[in-house]
Coordinates of C-alpha atoms and ligand atoms in Angstrom, one line a residue:
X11 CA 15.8 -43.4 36.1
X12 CA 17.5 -46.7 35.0
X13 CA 20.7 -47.2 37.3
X14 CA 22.7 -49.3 35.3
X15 CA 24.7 -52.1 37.3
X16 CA 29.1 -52.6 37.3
X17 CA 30.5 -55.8 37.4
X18 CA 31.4 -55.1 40.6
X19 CA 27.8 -54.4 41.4
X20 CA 26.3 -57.3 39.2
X21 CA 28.7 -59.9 41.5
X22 CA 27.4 -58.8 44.4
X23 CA 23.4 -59.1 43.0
X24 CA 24.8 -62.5 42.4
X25 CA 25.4 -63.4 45.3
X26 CA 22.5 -62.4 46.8
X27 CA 20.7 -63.9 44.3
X28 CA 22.6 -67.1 45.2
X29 CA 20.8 -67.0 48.7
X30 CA 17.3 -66.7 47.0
X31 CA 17.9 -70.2 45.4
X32 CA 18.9 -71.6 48.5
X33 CA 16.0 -70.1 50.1
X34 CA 13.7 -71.5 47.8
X35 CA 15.7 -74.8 47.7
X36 CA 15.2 -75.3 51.3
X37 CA 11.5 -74.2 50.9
X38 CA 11.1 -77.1 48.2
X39 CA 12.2 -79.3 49.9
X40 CA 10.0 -79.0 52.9
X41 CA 6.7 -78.9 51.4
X42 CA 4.4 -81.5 52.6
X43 CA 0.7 -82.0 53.2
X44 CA 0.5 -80.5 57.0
X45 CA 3.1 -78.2 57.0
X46 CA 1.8 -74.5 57.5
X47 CA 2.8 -71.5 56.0
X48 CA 4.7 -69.8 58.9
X49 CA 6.6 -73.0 59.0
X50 CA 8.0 -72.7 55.5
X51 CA 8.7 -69.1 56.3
X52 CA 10.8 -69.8 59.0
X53 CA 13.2 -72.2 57.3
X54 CA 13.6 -69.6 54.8
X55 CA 14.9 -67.4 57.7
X56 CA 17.0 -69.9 59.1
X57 CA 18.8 -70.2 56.2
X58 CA 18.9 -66.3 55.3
X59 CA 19.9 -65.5 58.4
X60 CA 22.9 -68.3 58.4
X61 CA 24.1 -66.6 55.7
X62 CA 24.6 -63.0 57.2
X63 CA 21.8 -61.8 55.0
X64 CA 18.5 -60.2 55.5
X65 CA 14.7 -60.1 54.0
X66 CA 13.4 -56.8 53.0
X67 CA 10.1 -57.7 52.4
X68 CA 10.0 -57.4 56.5
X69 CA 8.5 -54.4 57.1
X70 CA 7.7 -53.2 53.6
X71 CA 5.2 -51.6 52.3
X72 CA 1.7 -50.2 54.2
X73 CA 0.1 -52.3 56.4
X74 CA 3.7 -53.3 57.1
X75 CA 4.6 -56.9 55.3
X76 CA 5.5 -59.1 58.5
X77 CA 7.4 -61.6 57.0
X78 CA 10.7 -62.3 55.1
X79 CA 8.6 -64.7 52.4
X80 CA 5.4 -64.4 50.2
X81 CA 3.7 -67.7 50.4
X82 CA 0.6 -68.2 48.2
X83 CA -1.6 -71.2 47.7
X84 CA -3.9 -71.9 44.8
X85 CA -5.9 -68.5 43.6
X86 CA -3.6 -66.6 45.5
X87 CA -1.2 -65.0 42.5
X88 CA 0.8 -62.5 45.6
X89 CA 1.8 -61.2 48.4
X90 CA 0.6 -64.3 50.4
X91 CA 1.4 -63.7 54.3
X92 CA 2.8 -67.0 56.1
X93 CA 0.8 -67.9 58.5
X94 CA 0.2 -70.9 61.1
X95 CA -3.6 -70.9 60.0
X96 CA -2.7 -71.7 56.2
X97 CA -1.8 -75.1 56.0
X98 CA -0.5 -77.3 53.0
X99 CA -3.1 -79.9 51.9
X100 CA -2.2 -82.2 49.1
X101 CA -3.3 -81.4 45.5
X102 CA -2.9 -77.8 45.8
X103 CA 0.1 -75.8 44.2
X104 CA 2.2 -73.5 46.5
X105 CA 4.2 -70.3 45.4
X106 CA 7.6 -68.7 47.3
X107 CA 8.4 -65.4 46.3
X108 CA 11.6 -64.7 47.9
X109 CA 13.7 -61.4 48.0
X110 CA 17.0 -61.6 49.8
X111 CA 19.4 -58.6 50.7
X112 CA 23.5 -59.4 51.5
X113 CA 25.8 -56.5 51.6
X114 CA 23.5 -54.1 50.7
X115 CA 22.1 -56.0 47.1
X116 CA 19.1 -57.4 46.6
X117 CA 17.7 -60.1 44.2
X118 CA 14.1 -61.5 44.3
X119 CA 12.7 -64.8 42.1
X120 CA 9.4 -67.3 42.8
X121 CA 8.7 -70.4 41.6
X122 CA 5.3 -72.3 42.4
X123 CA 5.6 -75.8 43.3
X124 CA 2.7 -78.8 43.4
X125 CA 2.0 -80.2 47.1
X126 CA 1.6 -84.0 46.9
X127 CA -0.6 -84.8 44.0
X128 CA -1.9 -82.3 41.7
X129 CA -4.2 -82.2 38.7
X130 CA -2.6 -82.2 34.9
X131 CA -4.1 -79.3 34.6
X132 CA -2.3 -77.7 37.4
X133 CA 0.9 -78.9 36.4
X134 CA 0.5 -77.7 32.7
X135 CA -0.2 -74.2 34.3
X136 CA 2.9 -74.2 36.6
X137 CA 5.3 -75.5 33.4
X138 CA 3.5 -72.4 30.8
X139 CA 4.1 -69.6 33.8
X140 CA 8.4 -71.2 33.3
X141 CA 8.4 -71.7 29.8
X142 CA 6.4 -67.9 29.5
X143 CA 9.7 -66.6 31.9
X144 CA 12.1 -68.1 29.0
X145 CA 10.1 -66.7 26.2
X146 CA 10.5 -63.4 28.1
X147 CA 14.3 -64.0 29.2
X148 CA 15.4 -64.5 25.2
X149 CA 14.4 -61.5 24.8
X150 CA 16.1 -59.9 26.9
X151 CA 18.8 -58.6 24.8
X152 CA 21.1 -55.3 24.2
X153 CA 18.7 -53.3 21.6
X154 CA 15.6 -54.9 22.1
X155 CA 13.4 -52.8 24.6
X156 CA 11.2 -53.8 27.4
X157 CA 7.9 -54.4 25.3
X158 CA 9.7 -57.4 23.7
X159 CA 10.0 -59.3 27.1
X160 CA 6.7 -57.7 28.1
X161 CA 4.8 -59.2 24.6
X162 CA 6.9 -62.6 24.7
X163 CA 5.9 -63.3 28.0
X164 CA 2.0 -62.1 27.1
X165 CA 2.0 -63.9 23.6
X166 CA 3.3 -67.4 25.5
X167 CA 0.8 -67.4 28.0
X168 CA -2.3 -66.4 26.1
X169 CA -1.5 -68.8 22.9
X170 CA -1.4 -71.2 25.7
X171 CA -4.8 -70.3 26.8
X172 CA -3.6 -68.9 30.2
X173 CA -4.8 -65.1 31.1
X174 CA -1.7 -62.3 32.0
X175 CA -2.1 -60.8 35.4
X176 CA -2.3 -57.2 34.6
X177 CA -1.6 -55.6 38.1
X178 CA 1.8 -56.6 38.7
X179 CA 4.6 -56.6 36.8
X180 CA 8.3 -57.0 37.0
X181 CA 10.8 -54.5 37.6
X182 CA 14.4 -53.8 38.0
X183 CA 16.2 -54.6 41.1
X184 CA 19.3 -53.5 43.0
X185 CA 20.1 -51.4 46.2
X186 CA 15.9 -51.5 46.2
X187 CA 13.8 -54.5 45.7
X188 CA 11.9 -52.3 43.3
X189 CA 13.4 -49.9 40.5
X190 CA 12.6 -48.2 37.4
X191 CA 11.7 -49.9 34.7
X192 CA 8.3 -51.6 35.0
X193 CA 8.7 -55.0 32.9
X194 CA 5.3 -55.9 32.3
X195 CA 4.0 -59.3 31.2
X196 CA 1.8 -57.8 28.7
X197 CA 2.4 -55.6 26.2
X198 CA 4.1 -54.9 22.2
X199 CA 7.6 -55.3 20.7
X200 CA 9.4 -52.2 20.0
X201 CA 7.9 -50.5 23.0
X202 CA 9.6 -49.0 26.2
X203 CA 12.9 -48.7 27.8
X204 CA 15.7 -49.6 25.4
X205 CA 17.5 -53.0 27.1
X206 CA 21.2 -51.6 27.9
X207 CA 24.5 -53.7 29.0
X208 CA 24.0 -53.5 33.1
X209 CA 20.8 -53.4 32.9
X210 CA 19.2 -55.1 36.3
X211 CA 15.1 -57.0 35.7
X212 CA 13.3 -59.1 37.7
X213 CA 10.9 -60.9 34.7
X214 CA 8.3 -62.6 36.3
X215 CA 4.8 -64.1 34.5
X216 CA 2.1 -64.5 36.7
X217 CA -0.8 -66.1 34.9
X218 CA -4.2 -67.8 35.7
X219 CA -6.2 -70.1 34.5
X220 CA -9.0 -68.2 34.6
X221 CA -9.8 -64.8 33.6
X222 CA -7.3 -61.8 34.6
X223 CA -9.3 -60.2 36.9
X224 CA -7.6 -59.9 40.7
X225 CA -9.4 -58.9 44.2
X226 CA -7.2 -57.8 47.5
X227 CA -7.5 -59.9 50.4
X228 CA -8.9 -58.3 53.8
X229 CA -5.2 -58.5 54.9
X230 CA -4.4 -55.8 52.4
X231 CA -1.6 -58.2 50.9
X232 CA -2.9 -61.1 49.6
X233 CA -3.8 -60.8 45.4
X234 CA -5.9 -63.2 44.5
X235 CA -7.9 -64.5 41.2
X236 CA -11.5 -63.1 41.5
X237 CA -13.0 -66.2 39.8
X238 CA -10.8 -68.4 42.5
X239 CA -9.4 -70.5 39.6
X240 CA -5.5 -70.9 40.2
X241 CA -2.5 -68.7 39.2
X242 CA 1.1 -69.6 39.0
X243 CA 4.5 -67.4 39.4
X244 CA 7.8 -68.0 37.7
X245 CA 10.6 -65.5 38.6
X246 CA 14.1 -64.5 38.2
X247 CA 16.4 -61.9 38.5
X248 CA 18.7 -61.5 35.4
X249 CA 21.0 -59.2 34.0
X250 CA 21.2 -58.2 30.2
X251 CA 24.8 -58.3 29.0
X252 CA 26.7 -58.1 25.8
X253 CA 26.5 -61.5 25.6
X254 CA 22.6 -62.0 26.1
X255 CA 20.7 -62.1 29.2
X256 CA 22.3 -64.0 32.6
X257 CA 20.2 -65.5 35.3
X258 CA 21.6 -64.2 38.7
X259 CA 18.8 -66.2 40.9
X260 CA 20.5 -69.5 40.7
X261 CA 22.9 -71.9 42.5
Ligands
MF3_40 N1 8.8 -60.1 45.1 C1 7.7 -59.4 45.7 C2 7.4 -58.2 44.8 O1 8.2 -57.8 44.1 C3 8.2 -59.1 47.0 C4 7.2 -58.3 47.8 S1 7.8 -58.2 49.4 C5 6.4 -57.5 50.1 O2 6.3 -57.6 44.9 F1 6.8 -57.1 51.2 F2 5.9 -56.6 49.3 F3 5.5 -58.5 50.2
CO41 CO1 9.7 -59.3 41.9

């Protein structure tokens, strides 16, 4: 069941999702070569936490998700956990995946940065996994259905020469991180859930380099590409309104 969001409801996503750019802000801005992965987490939960919010992702899932941030470097596509071991070096590319919860909302988005230096190669993958989210996002209009974010998102990425991770997908969002519908990043126009005003999605591309094809790390968590070539995530929460789709994970 699609639970449709008020304006009411919608402000308060909002303002949740207002947190998750901060978040990720603050997270930006402290990338460095050196820095580990558990470090970057916990400025994400000083800033959370100064805001009277909370993570969700704590405690989620089964093993139990420890941490308030994914973190994921390189190959990794998910689900990354933070971790003192894992530890920036330059030339790779790092991605946050950030859900935040204030007065009972939720709203989640990821973005993958560069640390130091990185190859052209990496950076043209990082800007198709955006410009594959705005494909998507215009899309994302009252009448259309699902399948026409869902094939937007897949034709940008593979006419780009990127692969669509097929395991994950986006979703909607509200009281719960994760709700009915799927949004895939693959799929056909005219397909799926009609888009209706109120209507709550997380759209988020994650493609590879490489082929498709993901493995799960020993930690249970961690997705990663099987041929080890690197992946890159671009994600907002948005709503679809009368007047086209509105981002709600931004400043
Ligand atoms: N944005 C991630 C997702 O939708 C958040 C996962 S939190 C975790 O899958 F606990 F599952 F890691
Ligand atoms: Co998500």
């Amino acid at each position: 069941m699609i639970r449709l969001k008020s304006q009411d409801e919608i402000n308060k996503i909002r303002a949740a999702g207002r947190l998750v750019k901060a978040v990720l802000d603050a997270m930006q801005a402290a990338i460095h070569p050196g820095i580990s992965t558990y470090e970057l987490d916990q400025v994400a939960m000083k800033v959370i936490e100064a805001a009277g919010g909370s993570g969700p992702c704590i405690g989620y899932g089964d093993p139990p998700f420890p941490t308030a941030t994914c973190i994921s470097l390189d190959e990794e596509i998910v689900h990354g956990i933070p971790s003192e071991n894992r530890i920036l070096r330059n030339g790779q590319i790092v991605t946050f995946d950030v859900v935040c919860e204030l007065d009972g909302w939720m709203a989640d988005a990821a973005r993958t940065f560069p640390v130091g230096e990185i190859s052209p190669e990496k950076q043209a993958l990082m800007d198709a996994a955006e410009a594959a989210f705005w494909a998507g996002f215009s899309q994302a209009k009252i009448g259309n259905r699902v399948g026409d974010i869902s094939a937007a998102v897949q034709n940008y990425a593979e006419s780009h020469g990127y692969s669509v991770i097929r395991e994950l997908t986006g979703h909607g969002i509200g009281r719960e991180m994760h709700e009915a519908p799927d949004v895939p990043n693959y799929g056909r126009p005219g397909r799926g859930p009609r888009l209706q005003e109120g209507m709550v999605i997380c759209i988020e591309p994650m493609i590879a380099k490489g082929e498709r094809y993901v493995t799960l790390g020993e930690d249970q968590w961690t997705v990663a590409m099987r041929d080890h070539e690197p992946s890159a995530h671009y994600e907002n929460t948005i709503v679809v309104t009368a007047d086209g789709p509105q981002i709600l994970t931004q400043g």
